[in-house]
XYZ file of C-alpha atoms in Angstrom:
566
model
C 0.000 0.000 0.000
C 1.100 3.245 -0.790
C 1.661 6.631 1.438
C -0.930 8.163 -1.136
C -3.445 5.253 -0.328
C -2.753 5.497 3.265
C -3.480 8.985 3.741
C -6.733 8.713 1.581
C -8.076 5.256 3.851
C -7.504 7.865 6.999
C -9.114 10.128 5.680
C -12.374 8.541 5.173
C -12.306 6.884 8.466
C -11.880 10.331 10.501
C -14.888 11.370 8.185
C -16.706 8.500 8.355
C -15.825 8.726 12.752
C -16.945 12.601 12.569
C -19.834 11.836 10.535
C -21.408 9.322 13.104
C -20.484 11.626 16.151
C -22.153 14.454 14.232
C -25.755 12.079 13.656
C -25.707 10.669 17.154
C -25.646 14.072 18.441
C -28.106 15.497 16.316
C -30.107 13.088 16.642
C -30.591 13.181 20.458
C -30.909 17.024 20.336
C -33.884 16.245 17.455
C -35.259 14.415 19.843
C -35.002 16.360 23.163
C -36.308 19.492 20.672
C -39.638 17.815 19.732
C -40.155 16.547 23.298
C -40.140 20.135 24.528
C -42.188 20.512 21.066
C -44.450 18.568 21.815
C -45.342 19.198 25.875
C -45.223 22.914 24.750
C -47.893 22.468 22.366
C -50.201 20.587 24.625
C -53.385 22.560 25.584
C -52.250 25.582 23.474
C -53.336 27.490 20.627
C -51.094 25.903 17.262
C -48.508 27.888 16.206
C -48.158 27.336 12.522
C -49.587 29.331 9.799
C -51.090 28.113 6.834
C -51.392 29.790 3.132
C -55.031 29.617 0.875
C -53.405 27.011 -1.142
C -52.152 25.091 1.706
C -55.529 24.641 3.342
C -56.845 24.121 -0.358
C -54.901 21.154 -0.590
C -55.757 19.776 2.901
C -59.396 19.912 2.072
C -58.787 16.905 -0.865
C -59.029 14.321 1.230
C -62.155 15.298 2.877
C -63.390 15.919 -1.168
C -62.138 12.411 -1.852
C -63.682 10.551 1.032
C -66.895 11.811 1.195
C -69.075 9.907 -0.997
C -72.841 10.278 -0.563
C -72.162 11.963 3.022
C -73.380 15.045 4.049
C -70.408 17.753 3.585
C -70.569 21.137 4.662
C -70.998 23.466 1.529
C -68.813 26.018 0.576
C -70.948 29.094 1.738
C -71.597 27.674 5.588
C -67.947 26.564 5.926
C -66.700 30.371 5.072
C -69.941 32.234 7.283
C -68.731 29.946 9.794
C -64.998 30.653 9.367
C -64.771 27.322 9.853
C -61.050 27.630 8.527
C -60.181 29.456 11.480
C -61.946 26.643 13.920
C -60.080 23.910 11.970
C -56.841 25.868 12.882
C -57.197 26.180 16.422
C -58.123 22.960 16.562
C -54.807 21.357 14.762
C -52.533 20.394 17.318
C -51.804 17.361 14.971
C -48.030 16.272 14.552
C -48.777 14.220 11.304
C -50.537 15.429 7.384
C -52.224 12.130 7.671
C -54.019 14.120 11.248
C -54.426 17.187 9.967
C -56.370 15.468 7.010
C -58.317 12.936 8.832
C -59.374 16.439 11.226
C -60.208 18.724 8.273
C -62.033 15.714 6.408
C -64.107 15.449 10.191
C -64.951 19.316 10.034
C -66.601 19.181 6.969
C -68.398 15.464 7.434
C -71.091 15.786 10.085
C -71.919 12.571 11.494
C -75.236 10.858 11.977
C -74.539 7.974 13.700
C -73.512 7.802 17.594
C -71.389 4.766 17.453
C -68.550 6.724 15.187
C -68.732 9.836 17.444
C -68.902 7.346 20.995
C -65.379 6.307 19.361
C -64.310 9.629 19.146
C -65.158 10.470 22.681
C -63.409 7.130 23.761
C -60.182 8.151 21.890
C -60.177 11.723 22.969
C -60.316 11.497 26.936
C -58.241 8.274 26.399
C -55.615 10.687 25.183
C -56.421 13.802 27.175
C -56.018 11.362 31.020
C -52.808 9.230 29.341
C -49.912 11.482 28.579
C -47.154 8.750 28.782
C -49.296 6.748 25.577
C -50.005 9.876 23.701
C -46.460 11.360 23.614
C -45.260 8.360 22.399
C -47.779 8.355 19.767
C -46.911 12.284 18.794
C -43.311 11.277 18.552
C -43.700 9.108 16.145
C -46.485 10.736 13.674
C -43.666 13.676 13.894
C -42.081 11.285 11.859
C -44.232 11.419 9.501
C -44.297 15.176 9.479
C -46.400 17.922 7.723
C -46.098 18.804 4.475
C -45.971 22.177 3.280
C -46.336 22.408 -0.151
C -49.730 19.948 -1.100
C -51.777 17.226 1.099
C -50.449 13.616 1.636
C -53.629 12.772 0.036
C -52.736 14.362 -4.093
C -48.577 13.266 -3.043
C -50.381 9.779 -2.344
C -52.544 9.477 -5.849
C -48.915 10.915 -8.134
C -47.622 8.106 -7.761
C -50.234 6.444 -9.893
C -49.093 8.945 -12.944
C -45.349 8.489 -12.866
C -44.471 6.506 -16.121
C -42.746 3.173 -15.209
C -39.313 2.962 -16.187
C -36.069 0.731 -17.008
C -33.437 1.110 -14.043
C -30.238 -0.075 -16.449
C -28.717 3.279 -16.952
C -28.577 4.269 -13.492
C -27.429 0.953 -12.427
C -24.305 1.120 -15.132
C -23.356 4.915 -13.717
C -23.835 3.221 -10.391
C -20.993 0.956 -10.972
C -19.074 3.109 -12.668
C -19.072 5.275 -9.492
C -18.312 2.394 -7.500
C -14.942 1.478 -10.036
C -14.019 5.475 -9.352
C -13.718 4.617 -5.864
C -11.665 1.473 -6.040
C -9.172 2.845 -8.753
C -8.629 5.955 -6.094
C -6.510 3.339 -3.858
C -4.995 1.425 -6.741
C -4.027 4.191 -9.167
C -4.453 7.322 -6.803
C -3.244 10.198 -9.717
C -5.730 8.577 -12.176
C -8.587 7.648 -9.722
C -8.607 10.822 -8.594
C -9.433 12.349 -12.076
C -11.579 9.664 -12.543
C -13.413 9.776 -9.748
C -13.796 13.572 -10.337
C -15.313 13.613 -14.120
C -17.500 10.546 -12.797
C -19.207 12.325 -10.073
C -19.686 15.400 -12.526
C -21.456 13.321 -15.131
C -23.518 11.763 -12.065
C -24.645 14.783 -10.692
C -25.638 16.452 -13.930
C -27.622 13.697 -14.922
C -28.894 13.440 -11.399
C -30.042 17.140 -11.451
C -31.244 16.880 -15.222
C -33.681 13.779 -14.494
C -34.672 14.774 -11.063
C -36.822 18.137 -12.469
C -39.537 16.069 -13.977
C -39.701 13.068 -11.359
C -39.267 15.452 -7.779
C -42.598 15.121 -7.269
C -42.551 11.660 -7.561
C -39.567 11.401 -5.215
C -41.478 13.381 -2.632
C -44.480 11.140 -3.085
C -42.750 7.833 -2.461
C -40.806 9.462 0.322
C -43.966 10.473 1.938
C -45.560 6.787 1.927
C -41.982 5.804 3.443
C -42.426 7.944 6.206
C -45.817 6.765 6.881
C -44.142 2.769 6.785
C -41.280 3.813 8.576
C -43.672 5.333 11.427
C -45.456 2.412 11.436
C -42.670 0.351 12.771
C -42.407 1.666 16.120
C -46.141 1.745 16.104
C -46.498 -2.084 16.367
C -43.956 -2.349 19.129
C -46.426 -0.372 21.121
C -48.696 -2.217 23.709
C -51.352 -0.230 23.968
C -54.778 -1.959 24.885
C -57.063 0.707 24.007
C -55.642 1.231 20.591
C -54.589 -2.418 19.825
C -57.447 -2.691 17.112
C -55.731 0.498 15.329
C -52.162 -0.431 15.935
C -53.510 -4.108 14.488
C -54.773 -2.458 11.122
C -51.573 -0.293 10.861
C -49.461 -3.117 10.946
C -50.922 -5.777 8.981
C -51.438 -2.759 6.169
C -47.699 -2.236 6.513
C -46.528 -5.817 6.351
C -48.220 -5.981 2.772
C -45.882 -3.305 1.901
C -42.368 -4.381 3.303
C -41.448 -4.889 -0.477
C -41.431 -0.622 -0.684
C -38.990 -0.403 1.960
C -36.579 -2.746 0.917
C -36.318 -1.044 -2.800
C -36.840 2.465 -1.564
C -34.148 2.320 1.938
C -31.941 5.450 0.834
C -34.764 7.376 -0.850
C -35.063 11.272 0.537
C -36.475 14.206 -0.697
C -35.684 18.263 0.078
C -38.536 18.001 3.084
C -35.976 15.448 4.842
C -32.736 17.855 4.304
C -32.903 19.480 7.846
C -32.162 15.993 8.979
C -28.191 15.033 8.891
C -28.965 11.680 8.062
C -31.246 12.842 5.349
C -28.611 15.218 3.829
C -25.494 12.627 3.843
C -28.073 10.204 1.778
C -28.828 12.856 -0.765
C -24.900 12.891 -1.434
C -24.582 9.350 -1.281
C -27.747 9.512 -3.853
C -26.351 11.965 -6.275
C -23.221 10.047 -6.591
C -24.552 6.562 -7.172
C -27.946 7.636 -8.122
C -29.470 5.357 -5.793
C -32.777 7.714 -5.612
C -33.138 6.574 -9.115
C -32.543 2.420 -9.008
C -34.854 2.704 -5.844
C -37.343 4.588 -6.766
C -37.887 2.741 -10.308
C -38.059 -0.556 -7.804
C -40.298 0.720 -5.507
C -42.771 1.841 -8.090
C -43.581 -2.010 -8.832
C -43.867 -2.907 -5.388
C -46.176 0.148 -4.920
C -48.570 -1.101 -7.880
C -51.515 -2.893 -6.239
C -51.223 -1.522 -2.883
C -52.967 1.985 -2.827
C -55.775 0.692 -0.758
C -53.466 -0.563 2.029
C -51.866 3.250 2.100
C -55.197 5.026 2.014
C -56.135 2.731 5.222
C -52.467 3.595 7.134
C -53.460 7.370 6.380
C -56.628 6.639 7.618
C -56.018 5.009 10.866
C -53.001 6.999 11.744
C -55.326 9.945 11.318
C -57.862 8.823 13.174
C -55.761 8.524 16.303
C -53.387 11.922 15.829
C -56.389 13.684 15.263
C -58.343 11.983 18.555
C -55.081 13.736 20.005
C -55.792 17.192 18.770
C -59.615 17.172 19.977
C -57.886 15.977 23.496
C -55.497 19.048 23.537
C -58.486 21.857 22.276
C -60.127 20.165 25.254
C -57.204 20.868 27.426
C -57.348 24.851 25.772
C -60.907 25.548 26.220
C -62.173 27.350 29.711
C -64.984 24.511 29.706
C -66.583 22.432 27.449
C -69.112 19.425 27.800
C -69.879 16.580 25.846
C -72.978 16.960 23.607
C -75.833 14.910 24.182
C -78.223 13.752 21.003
C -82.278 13.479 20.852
C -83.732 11.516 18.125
C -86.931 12.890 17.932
C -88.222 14.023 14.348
C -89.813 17.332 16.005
C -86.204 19.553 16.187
C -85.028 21.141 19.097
C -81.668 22.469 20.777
C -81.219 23.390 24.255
C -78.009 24.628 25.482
C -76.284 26.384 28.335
C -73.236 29.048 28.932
C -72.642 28.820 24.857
C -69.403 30.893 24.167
C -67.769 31.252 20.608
C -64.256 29.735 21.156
C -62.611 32.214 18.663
C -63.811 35.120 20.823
C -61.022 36.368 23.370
C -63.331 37.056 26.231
C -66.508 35.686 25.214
C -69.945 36.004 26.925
C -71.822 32.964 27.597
C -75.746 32.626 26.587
C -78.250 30.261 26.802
C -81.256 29.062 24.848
C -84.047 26.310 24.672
C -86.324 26.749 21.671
C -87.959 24.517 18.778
C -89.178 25.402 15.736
C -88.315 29.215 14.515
C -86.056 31.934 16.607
C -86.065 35.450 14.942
C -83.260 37.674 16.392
C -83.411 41.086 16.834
C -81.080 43.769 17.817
C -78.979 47.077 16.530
C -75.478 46.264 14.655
C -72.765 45.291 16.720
C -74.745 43.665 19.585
C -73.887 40.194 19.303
C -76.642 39.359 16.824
C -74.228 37.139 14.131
C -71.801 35.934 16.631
C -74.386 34.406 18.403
C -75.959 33.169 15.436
C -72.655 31.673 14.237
C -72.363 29.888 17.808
C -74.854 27.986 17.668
C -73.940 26.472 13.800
C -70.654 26.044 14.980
C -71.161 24.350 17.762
C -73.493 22.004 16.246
C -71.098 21.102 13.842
C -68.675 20.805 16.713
C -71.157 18.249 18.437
C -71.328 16.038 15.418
C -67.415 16.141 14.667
C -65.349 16.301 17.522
C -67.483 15.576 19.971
C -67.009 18.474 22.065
C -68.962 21.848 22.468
C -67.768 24.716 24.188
C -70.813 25.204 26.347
C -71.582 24.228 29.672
C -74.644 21.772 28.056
C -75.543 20.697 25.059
C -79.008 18.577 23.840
C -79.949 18.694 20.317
C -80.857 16.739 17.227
C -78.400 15.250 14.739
C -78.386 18.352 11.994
C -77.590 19.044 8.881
C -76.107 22.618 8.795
C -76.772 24.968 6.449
C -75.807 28.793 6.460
C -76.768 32.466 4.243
C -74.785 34.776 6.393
C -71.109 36.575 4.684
C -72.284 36.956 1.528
C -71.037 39.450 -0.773
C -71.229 40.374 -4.624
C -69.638 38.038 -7.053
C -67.377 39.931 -9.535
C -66.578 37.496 -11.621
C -69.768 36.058 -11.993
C -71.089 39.012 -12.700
C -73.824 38.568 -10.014
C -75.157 41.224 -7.573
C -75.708 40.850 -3.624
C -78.891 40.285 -4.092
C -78.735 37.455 -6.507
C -75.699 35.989 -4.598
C -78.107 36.150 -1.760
C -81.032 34.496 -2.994
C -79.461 31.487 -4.606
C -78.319 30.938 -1.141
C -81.296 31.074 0.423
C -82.446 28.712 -2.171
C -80.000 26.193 -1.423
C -81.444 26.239 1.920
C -84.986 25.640 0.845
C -84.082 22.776 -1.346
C -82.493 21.020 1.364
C -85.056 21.553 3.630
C -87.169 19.587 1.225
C -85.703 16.362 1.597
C -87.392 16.296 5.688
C -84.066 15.274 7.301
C -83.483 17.430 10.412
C -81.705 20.700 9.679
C -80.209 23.285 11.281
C -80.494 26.345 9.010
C -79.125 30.138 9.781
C -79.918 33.340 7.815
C -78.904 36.627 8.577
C -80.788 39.536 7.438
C -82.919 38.072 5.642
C -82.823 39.589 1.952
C -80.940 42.707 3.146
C -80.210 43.068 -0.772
C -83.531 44.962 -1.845
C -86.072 47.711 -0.684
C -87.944 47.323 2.307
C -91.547 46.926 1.438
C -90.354 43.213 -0.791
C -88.058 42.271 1.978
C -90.191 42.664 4.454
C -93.328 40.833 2.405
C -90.832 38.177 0.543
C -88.510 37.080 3.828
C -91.518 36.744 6.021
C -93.145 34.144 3.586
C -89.230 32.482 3.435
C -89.048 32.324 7.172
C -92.770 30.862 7.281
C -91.517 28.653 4.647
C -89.103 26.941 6.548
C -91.103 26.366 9.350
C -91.170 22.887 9.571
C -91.535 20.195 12.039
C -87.984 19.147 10.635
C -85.707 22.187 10.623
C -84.793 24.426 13.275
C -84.500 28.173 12.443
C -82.629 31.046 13.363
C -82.754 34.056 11.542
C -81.532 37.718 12.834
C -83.259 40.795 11.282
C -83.374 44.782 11.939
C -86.759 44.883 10.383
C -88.988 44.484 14.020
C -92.192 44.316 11.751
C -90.913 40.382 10.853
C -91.445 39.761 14.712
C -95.040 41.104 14.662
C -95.683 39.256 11.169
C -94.245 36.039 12.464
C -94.889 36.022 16.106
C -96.753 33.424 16.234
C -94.717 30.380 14.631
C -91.201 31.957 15.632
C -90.163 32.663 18.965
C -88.251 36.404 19.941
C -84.775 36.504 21.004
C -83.142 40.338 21.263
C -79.881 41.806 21.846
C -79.364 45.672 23.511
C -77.156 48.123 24.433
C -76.599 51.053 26.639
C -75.663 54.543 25.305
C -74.042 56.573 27.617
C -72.929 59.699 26.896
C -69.493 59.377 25.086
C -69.881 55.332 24.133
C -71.879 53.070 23.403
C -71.790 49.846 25.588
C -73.198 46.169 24.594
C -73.758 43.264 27.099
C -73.828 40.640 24.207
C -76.258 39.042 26.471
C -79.600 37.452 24.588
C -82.657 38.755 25.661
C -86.208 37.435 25.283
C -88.975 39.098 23.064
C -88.139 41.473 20.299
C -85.632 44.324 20.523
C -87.742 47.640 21.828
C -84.931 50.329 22.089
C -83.999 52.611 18.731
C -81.034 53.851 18.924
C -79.465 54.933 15.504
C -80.753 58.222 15.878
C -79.167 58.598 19.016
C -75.700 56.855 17.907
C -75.957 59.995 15.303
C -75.984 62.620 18.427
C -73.120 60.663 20.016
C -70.822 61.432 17.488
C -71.162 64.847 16.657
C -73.791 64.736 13.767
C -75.088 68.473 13.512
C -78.408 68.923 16.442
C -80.682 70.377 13.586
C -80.196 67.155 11.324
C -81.163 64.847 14.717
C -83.824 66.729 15.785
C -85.212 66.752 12.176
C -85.293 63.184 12.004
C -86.521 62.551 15.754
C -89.694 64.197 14.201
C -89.704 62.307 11.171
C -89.644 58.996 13.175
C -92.144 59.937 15.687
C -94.321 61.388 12.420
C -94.613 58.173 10.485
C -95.303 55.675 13.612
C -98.344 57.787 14.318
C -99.298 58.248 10.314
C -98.055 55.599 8.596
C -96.692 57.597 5.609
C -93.134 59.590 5.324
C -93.533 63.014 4.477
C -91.996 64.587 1.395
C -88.988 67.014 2.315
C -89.132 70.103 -0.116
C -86.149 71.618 -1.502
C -83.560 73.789 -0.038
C -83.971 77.240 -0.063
C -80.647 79.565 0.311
C-alpha cells in the first residue's frame, strides 16, 4: 500500500468517525427538541400558519372521502370561518391528522357509534400522557407537508411513467470502479473519480426536475411505513385494534422499503442523516434504481396506504380534539335526541374564537327570529350555535356548559357578498343561497339552518313581504331556524310560529356599551338616531329626524322634504 493510499483510507475513516459523532448528536438534540415541542404544544393554541393554497390542498381528502355523506358546503364553511376553527383545533403532529381532522370538520356525522369512538379516543388521550407522547413522537415522523396534502402526493404516484433502471445501475458501478481505482491508481482515480461524479450529478439534477414530485411522493408513503414500525412495538390496549390495522397494512408493503431504503427528498434535508443520503444519492444515483423498484412494489397496494393514512389519522387527530379540550375554559360533551320534532337546548354557549366571550343560553324549537342594533352580538351568536353544532357532530365536544340537540344538517346564508366574476349582484348571490337552503329543507331530514338579514339586498316593502313568507316557509316540524333581522315588523308578522330573542345596548354619553347578552322578546330600544348625536352629527339634522320617526309611527306615511332654499 502506498503513502498516497494510506493517507486517503484515513481520511475517510476520521470522516466516516466525525460523521457518526455528528448524527448521534443530532439526533438526540432532534429528539429532546420535539419533546419540549411537543409538551409545549399541549393545551395551546397551534402555532403554525397556513397559506389559501395550503388549506386548499388539505381539504382533498375530505373531497375524496366523502361519498354520498353530508359535507358542509362552501358558503356555511366560510360564514362559519370554519377555517379558522379547523386551525385552532390542529394540534396534529402528522398530514395524515391534519387530514383525517379537516375531512371530520366538513363530514357531520349521523350515527352515535362513530362519534362514541371519538369520545373514547379523545379522553383516552387527554387522562394518558405517557401513551399519547409516544404516539406524537412518532407521527412527527411522519411530518407535515408544506407544499400539497399527503392525500394528491399519495394518488402521483399512480401517474409516474414506469421505467427501465439499467442506466442508473451502469453509472452506479461506474461510481463504485471510481472509488476502487482511487486506492490502486491514486493520480488517475482521482481524475476519474472527479469527471465521474460530474457526469452523475448532472444527470442526477437533469432527471430529477420532472420526477421530484414523484420522489417526494414515495418518500412520503416511506415515512408513513417507517412510522409504522415503532407503532407495532407499542402495547397499547385501548388502541390495539388500530395499531392491528396499521401493521398488517404495513406488512403488505415491506417490499417498498426494501427497494426504496436510501430514498429522501428536500422536506428530509434538515435531517443530517437525510442530507449525507442525498450525497450518497447523487453520486450513485441510488434515488433513481430505488425509486424505479419501488414503483412495482407500490402497484396494487394503494388501498393498504389510504387505510395507514386513515387510521393513523384517526388517532393523531383523537389527540388534537384531546389538547383543544385541554385549551378551552370549559366544554361538555354533547348529548343527542332523536326525535323528528327539532329542538336544541343549550347552556353558557361561548364562541371559542372570541377572546373574552360572553356565555348565553337558549331552549327553543321550531323558529327563533333575532333582533337587535349592529354590533350587539346578533351574528356571533348566530354563528355559535352552527358552529357548535357542527362541533357536536365532529369532535365531539362543544364549548358550552350543556348541550341537547338533534343530529343536523347545517346549512348557512350569512357573509355573503357580490360576485365579480360572476357578474352577479348581492342580491342574486343572496337568494341562490337562500335557495339552497330551501331545497335542502325539502328532503325532511333534520336541519339546522341560519340566515342573517334576511334579503338585506332589496327595498324594504319586498323584503319585508318576501322574507316573512321564506321564514314561514321553513317552518317545519324538521328544521330548526334562526334568523336575525333589523326589520322588528318580521317579529309582529311572524310572532306566532317563531319565537323572539333580542340583543341591547346602553348609550351613555361618550360610548356606546353592549352586554352581548340574549334577551327574550323582540328588541324595543332605537337607537341609531341617538348613535348619530353621540358622534357629533349636527343637532338640527337629529332633531329633524326625531320628528320624522315619531311622524310616520303615528301616520303611517313619510312626508316629502321640499327643496332647499338659500
Amino acid at each position: 500500500m502506498t503513502e498516497e493510499s494510506g493517507l486517503i483510507i484515513i481520511f475517510f475513516i476520521i470522516l466516516f468517525v466525525a460523521a457518526a459523532y455528528a448524527f448521534v448528536q443530532n439526533n438526540r438534540a432532534r429528539k429532546h427538541f420535539l419533546l419540549r415541542q411537543i409538551q409545549k404544544g399541549w393545551g395551546t393554541l397551534p402555532e403554525r400558519e397556513y397559506s389559501y393554497e395550503e388549506l386548499e390542498s388539505i381539504s382533498q381528502y375530505a373531497k375524496r372521502i366523502r361519498k354520498d355523506q353530508f359535507y358542509i358546503d362552501d358558503t356555511t364553511w366560510n360564514d362559519l370561518d370554519m377555517e379558522s376553527i379547523f386551525l385552532l383545533l390542529n394540534n396534529t403532529m402528522s398530514s395524515c391528522g391534519e387530514d383525517y381532522l379537516y375531512a371530520s370538520l366538513r363530514l357531520p356525522r349521523f350515527d352515535r357509534e362513530t362519534l362514541e369512538e371519538r369520545e373514547r379516543l379523545a379522553e383516552f388521550f387527554r387522562t394518558h400522557e405517557t401513551e399519547r407522547v409516544a404516539l406524537q413522537k412518532i407521527f412527527a415522523k411522519i411530518g407535515k407537508i408544506k407544499d400539497i396534502s399527503i392525500t394528491e402526493y399519495i394518488y402521483r404516484i399512480g401517474e409516474v411513467e414506469r421505467k427501465g433502471r439499467g442506466k442508473y445501475i451502469l453509472l452506479a458501478l461506474l461510481s463504485l470502479v471510481s472509488i476502487v481505482s482511487l486506492f490502486i491508481q491514486p493520480l488517475f482515480g482521482v481524475v476519474f473519480f472527479l469527471t465521474v461524479t460530474a457526469v452523475n450529478v448532472f444527470i442526477h439534477m437533469k432527471d430529477s426536475v420532472a420526477i421530484e414530485p414523484y420522489f417526494a411522493s414515495l418518500s412520503c408513503i416511506l415515512r408513513i411505513l417507517y412510522a409504522s414500525d415503532p407503532l407495532k412495538k407499542l402495547r397499547i390496549p385501548e388502541i390495539e385494534g388500530y395499531l392491528k390495522r396499521i401493521e398488517q397494512d404495513a406488512v403488505s408493503m415491506k417490499g417498498i422499503k426494501k427497494k426504496a431504503r436510501m430514498l429522501t427528498n428536500k422536506k428530509g434535508m434538515e435531517d443530517f442523516i437525510a442530507l449525507l443520503a442525498s450525497y450518497v444519492n447523487s453520486f450513485f444515483l441510488l434515488d433513481f434504481i430505488q425509486f424505479y423498484g419501488a414503483l412495482n412494489e407500490y402497484d396494487g397496494h394503494q388501498k393498504e396506504v389510504e387505510e395507514l393514512i386513515e387510521q393513523i389519522g384517526i388517532l393523531d387527530s383523537a389527540i388534537a380534539i384531546a389538547s383543544f379540550r385541554e385549551y378551552l375554559p370549559f366544554y361538555t360533551v354533547p348529548e343527542f335526541r332523536a326525535d323528528h320534532e327539532v329542538s336544541m337546548d343549550v347552556k353558557d354557549l361561548y364562541h371559542p374564537l372570541v377572546s373574552n366571550p360572553v356565555a348565553n343560553s337558549i331552549s327553543v324549537s321550531g323558529g327563533t327570529l333575532v333582533t337587535g342594533s349592529n354590533a350587539s352580538g346578533k351574528s356571533t351568536f348566530l354563528k355559535n350555535i352552527a358552529v357548535n353544532a357542527i362541533l357536536a357532530q365532529t369532535v365531539h365536544t362543544c364549548v358550552a356548559s350543556a348541550y341537547y340537540a338533534n343530529m343536523f344538517k347545517v346549512m348557512t346564508s350569512m357573509a355573503l357578498r357580490d360576485d365579480l366574476q360572476g357578474g352577479e349582484s348581492y342580491y342574486i348571490v343572496e337568494i341562490k343561497s337562500i335557495k339552497r337552503i330551501l331545497d335542502e329543507a325539502k328532503k325532511g331530514t333534520p336541519m339546522l339552518c341560519i340566515v342573517d338579514e334576511v334579503l338585506r339586498g332589496t327595498n324594504t316593502i319586498e323584503r319585508i313581504a318576501a322574507s316573512s313568507r321564506i321564514l314561514y316557509t321553513l317552518n317545519q316540524p324538521h328544521v330548526l331556524s334562526f334568523a336575525a333581522t333589523h326589520d322588528i315588523e318580521l317579529s309582529y308578522i311572524l310572532e306566532e310560529i317563531y319565537t323572539n330573542f333580542h340583543f341591547e345596548e346602553e348609550i351613555c354619553k361618550d360610548d356606546v356599551k353592549f352586554n352581548y347578552l340574549l334577551m327574550p322578546g323582540r328588541a324595543t330600544s332605537r337607537n341609531a338616531i341617538a348613535l348619530l348625536e353621540m358622534i357629533g352629527y349636527d343637532k338640527g339634522l337629529i332633531k329633524d329626524a326625531r320628528e320624522a320617526a315619531e311622524d310616520f309611527e303615528t301616520k303611517g306615511v313619510w312626508g316629502n322634504l321640499e327643496g332647499r332654499k338659500d
